[in-house]
C-alpha positions as a LaTeX table, in Angstrom:
\begin{tabular}{lrrr}
\hline
Residue & $x$ (\AA) & $y$ (\AA) & $z$ (\AA) \\
\hline
Unk1 & 23.24 & 1.52 & $-15.46$ \\
Unk2 & 20.79 & 3.86 & $-13.23$ \\
Unk3 & 21.91 & 5.51 & $-10.38$ \\
Unk4 & 19.86 & 7.85 & $-7.92$ \\
Unk5 & 19.30 & 9.33 & $-4.58$ \\
Unk6 & 15.91 & 10.36 & $-2.80$ \\
Unk7 & 15.06 & 12.64 & $-0.23$ \\
Unk8 & 11.38 & 13.42 & 1.06 \\
Unk9 & 10.64 & 15.49 & 4.32 \\
Unk10 & 7.34 & 15.80 & 5.52 \\
Unk11 & 5.73 & 17.23 & 8.58 \\
Unk12 & 1.98 & 16.50 & 9.77 \\
Unk13 & $-0.19$ & 18.09 & 12.27 \\
Unk14 & $-3.11$ & 15.83 & 13.31 \\
Unk15 & $-6.18$ & 16.85 & 15.47 \\
Unk16 & $-9.55$ & 15.24 & 16.12 \\
Unk17 & $-12.56$ & 16.40 & 17.68 \\
Unk18 & $-15.10$ & 14.28 & 19.08 \\
Unk19 & $-18.30$ & 15.33 & 20.38 \\
Unk20 & $-20.52$ & 13.28 & 22.70 \\
Unk21 & $-23.82$ & 15.28 & 23.37 \\
Unk22 & $-22.45$ & 18.36 & 25.49 \\
Unk23 & $-18.93$ & 16.62 & 25.93 \\
Unk24 & $-16.18$ & 17.87 & 23.49 \\
Unk25 & $-12.78$ & 16.45 & 23.29 \\
Unk26 & $-9.81$ & 17.15 & 21.21 \\
Unk27 & $-6.67$ & 15.34 & 20.72 \\
Unk28 & $-3.98$ & 14.14 & 18.15 \\
Unk29 & $-0.20$ & 14.85 & 17.59 \\
Unk30 & 2.53 & 15.94 & 15.15 \\
Unk31 & 5.01 & 13.94 & 13.30 \\
Unk32 & 8.13 & 14.76 & 11.36 \\
Unk33 & 9.45 & 12.42 & 8.67 \\
Unk34 & 12.78 & 12.51 & 6.79 \\
Unk35 & 13.33 & 9.89 & 4.49 \\
Unk36 & 16.94 & 9.33 & 2.58 \\
Unk37 & 17.38 & 6.66 & $-0.24$ \\
Unk38 & 19.77 & 5.69 & $-2.71$ \\
Unk39 & 19.46 & 3.29 & $-5.45$ \\
Unk40 & 21.24 & 1.59 & $-8.18$ \\
Unk41 & 19.75 & $-0.69$ & $-11.00$ \\
Unk42 & 21.50 & $-2.42$ & $-14.01$ \\
Unk43 & 20.44 & $-3.76$ & $-17.55$ \\
Unk44 & 22.64 & $-6.50$ & $-18.61$ \\
Unk45 & 21.81 & $-7.86$ & $-21.94$ \\
Unk46 & 23.05 & $-11.38$ & $-21.82$ \\
Unk47 & 21.71 & $-11.93$ & $-25.41$ \\
Unk48 & 19.81 & $-9.74$ & $-27.98$ \\
Unk49 & 16.71 & $-11.42$ & $-26.78$ \\
Unk50 & 17.48 & $-12.03$ & $-22.87$ \\
Unk51 & 18.05 & $-8.98$ & $-20.45$ \\
Unk52 & 18.85 & $-9.45$ & $-16.68$ \\
Unk53 & 17.66 & $-6.46$ & $-14.76$ \\
Unk54 & 18.90 & $-6.21$ & $-10.92$ \\
Unk55 & 19.26 & $-3.44$ & $-8.70$ \\
Unk56 & 18.99 & $-2.48$ & $-4.81$ \\
Unk57 & 17.79 & 0.44 & $-2.81$ \\
Unk58 & 18.89 & 1.33 & 0.75 \\
Unk59 & 16.33 & 3.66 & 2.82 \\
Unk60 & 16.85 & 5.22 & 6.16 \\
Unk61 & 13.49 & 6.58 & 7.41 \\
Unk62 & 13.33 & 8.74 & 10.67 \\
Unk63 & 10.08 & 9.47 & 12.26 \\
Unk64 & 9.51 & 12.02 & 15.30 \\
Unk65 & 6.36 & 12.43 & 17.05 \\
Unk66 & 4.63 & 14.45 & 19.61 \\
Unk67 & 1.25 & 12.88 & 21.03 \\
Unk68 & $-1.62$ & 14.39 & 23.14 \\
Unk69 & $-3.90$ & 11.09 & 23.81 \\
Unk70 & $-7.50$ & 11.52 & 24.24 \\
Unk71 & $-8.22$ & 12.64 & 27.86 \\
Unk72 & $-10.22$ & 10.09 & 30.04 \\
Unk73 & $-12.57$ & 9.98 & 31.60 \\
Unk74 & $-14.27$ & 12.12 & 28.96 \\
Unk75 & $-16.08$ & 15.23 & 30.47 \\
Unk76 & $-14.12$ & 15.16 & 33.62 \\
Unk77 & $-10.43$ & 15.45 & 32.28 \\
Unk78 & $-9.90$ & 18.19 & 30.11 \\
Unk79 & $-8.88$ & 18.03 & 26.73 \\
Unk80 & $-5.24$ & 17.70 & 25.56 \\
Unk81 & $-5.83$ & 20.00 & 22.68 \\
Unk82 & $-7.76$ & 23.33 & 22.33 \\
Unk83 & $-10.62$ & 23.25 & 20.02 \\
Unk84 & $-9.94$ & 26.37 & 18.57 \\
Unk85 & $-6.39$ & 27.16 & 18.44 \\
Unk86 & $-5.54$ & 23.44 & 17.76 \\
Unk87 & $-2.65$ & 23.81 & 20.32 \\
Unk88 & $-1.99$ & 20.86 & 22.41 \\
Unk89 & $-0.46$ & 19.88 & 25.82 \\
Unk90 & 1.86 & 16.95 & 24.44 \\
Unk91 & 2.49 & 14.19 & 26.85 \\
Unk92 & 4.63 & 11.77 & 24.94 \\
Unk93 & 7.57 & 12.39 & 22.46 \\
Unk94 & 9.44 & 9.58 & 20.83 \\
Unk95 & 11.23 & 9.08 & 17.55 \\
Unk96 & 11.85 & 5.79 & 15.48 \\
Unk97 & 14.45 & 5.12 & 12.60 \\
Unk98 & 13.86 & 2.35 & 9.99 \\
Unk99 & 16.59 & 1.04 & 7.61 \\
Unk100 & 16.49 & $-1.58$ & 5.10 \\
Unk101 & 17.67 & $-2.88$ & 1.87 \\
Unk102 & 15.15 & $-3.77$ & $-1.13$ \\
Unk103 & 16.48 & $-5.48$ & $-4.01$ \\
Unk104 & 14.91 & $-6.37$ & $-7.01$ \\
Unk105 & 15.89 & $-9.16$ & $-9.85$ \\
Unk106 & 14.04 & $-9.46$ & $-13.25$ \\
Unk107 & 14.59 & $-11.40$ & $-16.35$ \\
Unk108 & 12.95 & $-10.40$ & $-19.76$ \\
Unk109 & 12.89 & $-12.44$ & $-22.74$ \\
Unk110 & 12.06 & $-11.41$ & $-26.07$ \\
Unk111 & 11.64 & $-14.06$ & $-28.64$ \\
Unk112 & 10.10 & $-11.75$ & $-31.27$ \\
Unk113 & 9.65 & $-7.85$ & $-31.69$ \\
Unk114 & 6.04 & $-8.61$ & $-30.42$ \\
Unk115 & 6.29 & $-10.86$ & $-27.75$ \\
Unk116 & 7.97 & $-10.04$ & $-24.14$ \\
Unk117 & 7.91 & $-12.61$ & $-21.53$ \\
Unk118 & 9.30 & $-11.54$ & $-17.84$ \\
Unk119 & 9.76 & $-12.74$ & $-14.41$ \\
Unk120 & 10.67 & $-10.64$ & $-11.34$ \\
Unk121 & 11.49 & $-10.89$ & $-7.45$ \\
Unk122 & 11.82 & $-8.03$ & $-5.26$ \\
Unk123 & 11.18 & $-6.64$ & $-1.69$ \\
Unk124 & 9.43 & $-3.75$ & $-0.45$ \\
Unk125 & 9.51 & $-1.84$ & 3.06 \\
Unk126 & 6.94 & 0.47 & 4.65 \\
Unk127 & 8.44 & 1.98 & 7.76 \\
Unk128 & 6.82 & 1.69 & 11.28 \\
Unk129 & 5.32 & 4.67 & 13.11 \\
Unk130 & 3.12 & 6.46 & 15.72 \\
Unk131 & $-0.67$ & 6.09 & 15.81 \\
Unk132 & $-1.51$ & 9.95 & 16.30 \\
Unk133 & $-5.42$ & 8.99 & 16.89 \\
Unk134 & $-4.24$ & 7.69 & 20.58 \\
Unk135 & $-7.27$ & 7.01 & 22.61 \\
Unk136 & $-5.69$ & 5.46 & 25.60 \\
Unk137 & $-4.56$ & 8.21 & 28.12 \\
Unk138 & $-3.17$ & 5.88 & 30.45 \\
Unk139 & $-1.21$ & 3.75 & 28.03 \\
Unk140 & 2.30 & 5.23 & 26.61 \\
Unk141 & 2.03 & 5.38 & 22.70 \\
Unk142 & 4.20 & 2.43 & 20.99 \\
Unk143 & 5.96 & 2.48 & 17.45 \\
Unk144 & 4.96 & $-0.03$ & 15.10 \\
Unk145 & 7.22 & $-2.20$ & 13.50 \\
Unk146 & 8.07 & $-2.25$ & 9.77 \\
Unk147 & 6.04 & $-3.95$ & 7.22 \\
Unk148 & 7.85 & $-5.81$ & 4.78 \\
Unk149 & 6.96 & $-7.23$ & 1.40 \\
Unk150 & 8.27 & $-10.07$ & $-0.84$ \\
Unk151 & 7.03 & $-9.79$ & $-4.53$ \\
Unk152 & 7.00 & $-12.34$ & $-7.29$ \\
Unk153 & 5.78 & $-11.92$ & $-10.71$ \\
Unk154 & 5.39 & $-13.45$ & $-14.03$ \\
Unk155 & 3.84 & $-12.18$ & $-17.30$ \\
Unk156 & 3.80 & $-11.62$ & $-20.91$ \\
Unk157 & 3.18 & $-8.49$ & $-22.96$ \\
Unk158 & 2.02 & $-9.49$ & $-26.74$ \\
Unk159 & 0.88 & $-7.70$ & $-29.94$ \\
Unk160 & $-1.01$ & $-9.38$ & $-32.93$ \\
Unk161 & $-2.56$ & $-8.40$ & $-36.25$ \\
Unk162 & 0.26 & $-5.75$ & $-37.09$ \\
Unk163 & $-0.03$ & $-4.49$ & $-33.54$ \\
Unk164 & $-3.70$ & $-3.63$ & $-33.72$ \\
Unk165 & $-4.39$ & $-6.27$ & $-30.91$ \\
Unk166 & $-2.42$ & $-5.87$ & $-27.48$ \\
Unk167 & $-2.75$ & $-8.61$ & $-24.94$ \\
Unk168 & $-1.05$ & $-8.26$ & $-21.25$ \\
Unk169 & $-1.53$ & $-10.97$ & $-18.68$ \\
Unk170 & 0.32 & $-11.43$ & $-15.53$ \\
Unk171 & 0.31 & $-13.76$ & $-12.16$ \\
Unk172 & 1.55 & $-12.50$ & $-9.01$ \\
Unk173 & 2.29 & $-13.23$ & $-5.20$ \\
Unk174 & 2.85 & $-10.82$ & $-2.41$ \\
Unk175 & 4.03 & $-11.77$ & 0.94 \\
Unk176 & 3.40 & $-9.29$ & 3.60 \\
Unk177 & 5.09 & $-9.60$ & 7.01 \\
Unk178 & 3.99 & $-7.57$ & 10.06 \\
Unk179 & 1.16 & $-6.09$ & 7.90 \\
Unk180 & $-0.26$ & $-2.55$ & 9.32 \\
Unk181 & $-3.97$ & $-2.46$ & 10.14 \\
Unk182 & $-6.35$ & $-0.14$ & 11.55 \\
Unk183 & $-8.05$ & $-2.35$ & 14.55 \\
Unk184 & $-10.67$ & $-2.20$ & 16.82 \\
Unk185 & $-9.67$ & $-3.90$ & 20.31 \\
Unk186 & $-11.20$ & $-4.04$ & 23.62 \\
Unk187 & $-9.24$ & $-2.57$ & 26.62 \\
Unk188 & $-10.27$ & $-3.53$ & 30.00 \\
Unk189 & $-12.05$ & $-0.59$ & 31.89 \\
Unk190 & $-11.74$ & 1.73 & 28.78 \\
Unk191 & $-13.70$ & $-0.42$ & 26.37 \\
Unk192 & $-13.17$ & $-0.60$ & 22.56 \\
Unk193 & $-10.56$ & 1.58 & 21.16 \\
Unk194 & $-8.72$ & 1.91 & 17.55 \\
Unk195 & $-5.35$ & 1.39 & 17.38 \\
Unk196 & $-2.76$ & 1.12 & 14.29 \\
Unk197 & $-0.72$ & $-2.23$ & 14.90 \\
Unk198 & 0.99 & $-5.01$ & 13.23 \\
Unk199 & $-1.76$ & $-7.45$ & 12.87 \\
Unk200 & $-0.09$ & $-10.47$ & 11.29 \\
Unk201 & 1.49 & $-11.98$ & 8.09 \\
Unk202 & $-0.55$ & $-12.27$ & 5.13 \\
Unk203 & $-0.32$ & $-13.51$ & 1.34 \\
Unk204 & $-2.19$ & $-11.66$ & $-1.62$ \\
Unk205 & $-1.63$ & $-13.11$ & $-4.78$ \\
Unk206 & $-3.73$ & $-13.22$ & $-8.27$ \\
Unk207 & $-3.77$ & $-12.86$ & $-11.80$ \\
Unk208 & $-4.85$ & $-10.20$ & $-14.44$ \\
Unk209 & $-5.27$ & $-9.65$ & $-18.16$ \\
Unk210 & $-6.11$ & $-6.74$ & $-20.38$ \\
Unk211 & $-6.89$ & $-6.79$ & $-24.20$ \\
Unk212 & $-7.07$ & $-3.97$ & $-26.61$ \\
Unk213 & $-8.16$ & $-4.21$ & $-30.05$ \\
Unk214 & $-8.11$ & $-1.32$ & $-32.54$ \\
Unk215 & $-10.69$ & $-2.12$ & $-34.84$ \\
Unk216 & $-10.18$ & 0.71 & $-36.92$ \\
Unk217 & $-8.01$ & 3.68 & $-37.16$ \\
Unk218 & $-10.69$ & 5.57 & $-35.29$ \\
Unk219 & $-12.47$ & 2.92 & $-33.11$ \\
Unk220 & $-10.92$ & 1.09 & $-30.22$ \\
Unk221 & $-12.44$ & $-1.64$ & $-27.79$ \\
Unk222 & $-10.56$ & $-2.70$ & $-24.63$ \\
Unk223 & $-11.32$ & $-4.84$ & $-21.54$ \\
Unk224 & $-9.48$ & $-6.43$ & $-18.66$ \\
Unk225 & $-10.50$ & $-9.04$ & $-15.85$ \\
Unk226 & $-8.24$ & $-9.51$ & $-12.43$ \\
Unk227 & $-8.62$ & $-12.05$ & $-9.88$ \\
Unk228 & $-7.39$ & $-11.66$ & $-5.89$ \\
Unk229 & $-7.06$ & $-13.64$ & $-3.25$ \\
Unk230 & $-5.79$ & $-13.25$ & 0.18 \\
Unk231 & $-4.99$ & $-15.41$ & 3.27 \\
Unk232 & $-3.50$ & $-14.98$ & 6.81 \\
Unk233 & $-0.42$ & $-17.02$ & 7.43 \\
Unk234 & $-0.15$ & $-15.89$ & 11.02 \\
Unk235 & $-2.22$ & $-13.45$ & 13.17 \\
Unk236 & $-0.80$ & $-11.41$ & 16.00 \\
Unk237 & $-3.79$ & $-10.11$ & 17.50 \\
Unk238 & $-7.66$ & $-9.96$ & 17.65 \\
Unk239 & $-8.76$ & $-8.33$ & 14.26 \\
Unk240 & $-12.48$ & $-9.54$ & 14.52 \\
Unk241 & $-13.36$ & $-7.63$ & 17.82 \\
Unk242 & $-14.35$ & $-10.84$ & 19.61 \\
Unk243 & $-11.46$ & $-10.62$ & 22.15 \\
Unk244 & $-9.82$ & $-13.91$ & 20.88 \\
Unk245 & $-7.78$ & $-15.26$ & 17.86 \\
Unk246 & $-9.65$ & $-17.79$ & 16.37 \\
Unk247 & $-10.70$ & $-19.06$ & 12.83 \\
Unk248 & $-13.08$ & $-16.19$ & 12.38 \\
Unk249 & $-9.86$ & $-14.05$ & 12.21 \\
Unk250 & $-8.13$ & $-16.03$ & 9.69 \\
Unk251 & $-11.30$ & $-16.09$ & 7.51 \\
Unk252 & $-11.50$ & $-12.29$ & 7.32 \\
Unk253 & $-10.21$ & $-10.43$ & 4.02 \\
Unk254 & $-8.05$ & $-7.72$ & 3.85 \\
Unk255 & $-9.77$ & $-4.21$ & 3.70 \\
Unk256 & $-10.35$ & $-2.75$ & 0.35 \\
Unk257 & $-9.32$ & $-6.10$ & $-1.39$ \\
Unk258 & $-11.76$ & $-7.03$ & $-4.02$ \\
Unk259 & $-11.60$ & $-10.76$ & $-5.24$ \\
Unk260 & $-12.91$ & $-10.01$ & $-8.84$ \\
Unk261 & $-12.42$ & $-6.48$ & $-10.95$ \\
Unk262 & $-13.79$ & $-6.36$ & $-14.54$ \\
Unk263 & $-13.72$ & $-3.47$ & $-16.99$ \\
Unk264 & $-14.96$ & $-3.01$ & $-20.73$ \\
Unk265 & $-14.82$ & 0.03 & $-22.64$ \\
Unk266 & $-14.45$ & 1.60 & $-26.21$ \\
Unk267 & $-13.10$ & 4.72 & $-27.85$ \\
Unk268 & $-14.43$ & 6.36 & $-30.99$ \\
Unk269 & $-12.61$ & 9.32 & $-32.46$ \\
Unk270 & $-14.17$ & 11.39 & $-35.24$ \\
Unk271 & $-11.92$ & 13.89 & $-37.22$ \\
Unk272 & $-13.45$ & 17.36 & $-37.37$ \\
Unk273 & $-10.82$ & 19.01 & $-39.67$ \\
Unk274 & $-9.67$ & 21.03 & $-36.49$ \\
Unk275 & $-8.37$ & 18.10 & $-34.73$ \\
Unk276 & $-11.03$ & 15.20 & $-33.56$ \\
Unk277 & $-14.09$ & 14.65 & $-31.46$ \\
Unk278 & $-13.51$ & 11.78 & $-28.84$ \\
Unk279 & $-16.33$ & 9.63 & $-27.37$ \\
Unk280 & $-15.42$ & 7.08 & $-24.58$ \\
Unk281 & $-17.52$ & 4.55 & $-23.02$ \\
Unk282 & $-16.19$ & 2.56 & $-20.05$ \\
\hline
\end{tabular}
């Protein structure tokens, strides 16, 4: 049985300076975060080969923000922040509290000492917050909703040939609700602006495998391959920038998501009498 507590305080001061020819505008904000959590996890050995792991975490996170939006119209209204001292004239103050339980359950089965099979289910939470890059002077900043995730995973960790070969495989599915995205949207009489918003519900799923082969005591080769796929189940707002929600939005992939990842390499160790000389290629 494992019990624990977590405390995380953070203060972030953000300033952004934009220059359009001779026009300079500075804006930004401050946000203080205080995160508190308690967690418990237990491993229950049902048999010598089968283990049930179950636990939960409760999180309470408070964010307090002061925001000085970008002044508009540019060049007419003065900047809300000083370009030298970075002090700001804040026009918005707000706070938000996010709370939630995130449980996890896993089964682990070891038919032999060299094979471990597992399956797990769990939930995750990313608290909502405030956009400190607020470029809409006449619109009150809004807090975003929490981003929530449900994870499913199955896999195997195995070893062969007197444990010289290690092969690990896994398949997983992540269901993300109210996913947070940096978006570019069109606002009447203002133009295109950047906002951090809850864009929709998405699914990210895939599989991966990794292999390590200790050819000799001093030479090891390794490699891995992974596949990722994502799809939007629901979209709350235009994320393609054409001012409508349509199939173009649903066809977009998530940022920084690579469909295929591959890796291959080797490590050679040469004893020198005073340790070893290591050469690695990847």
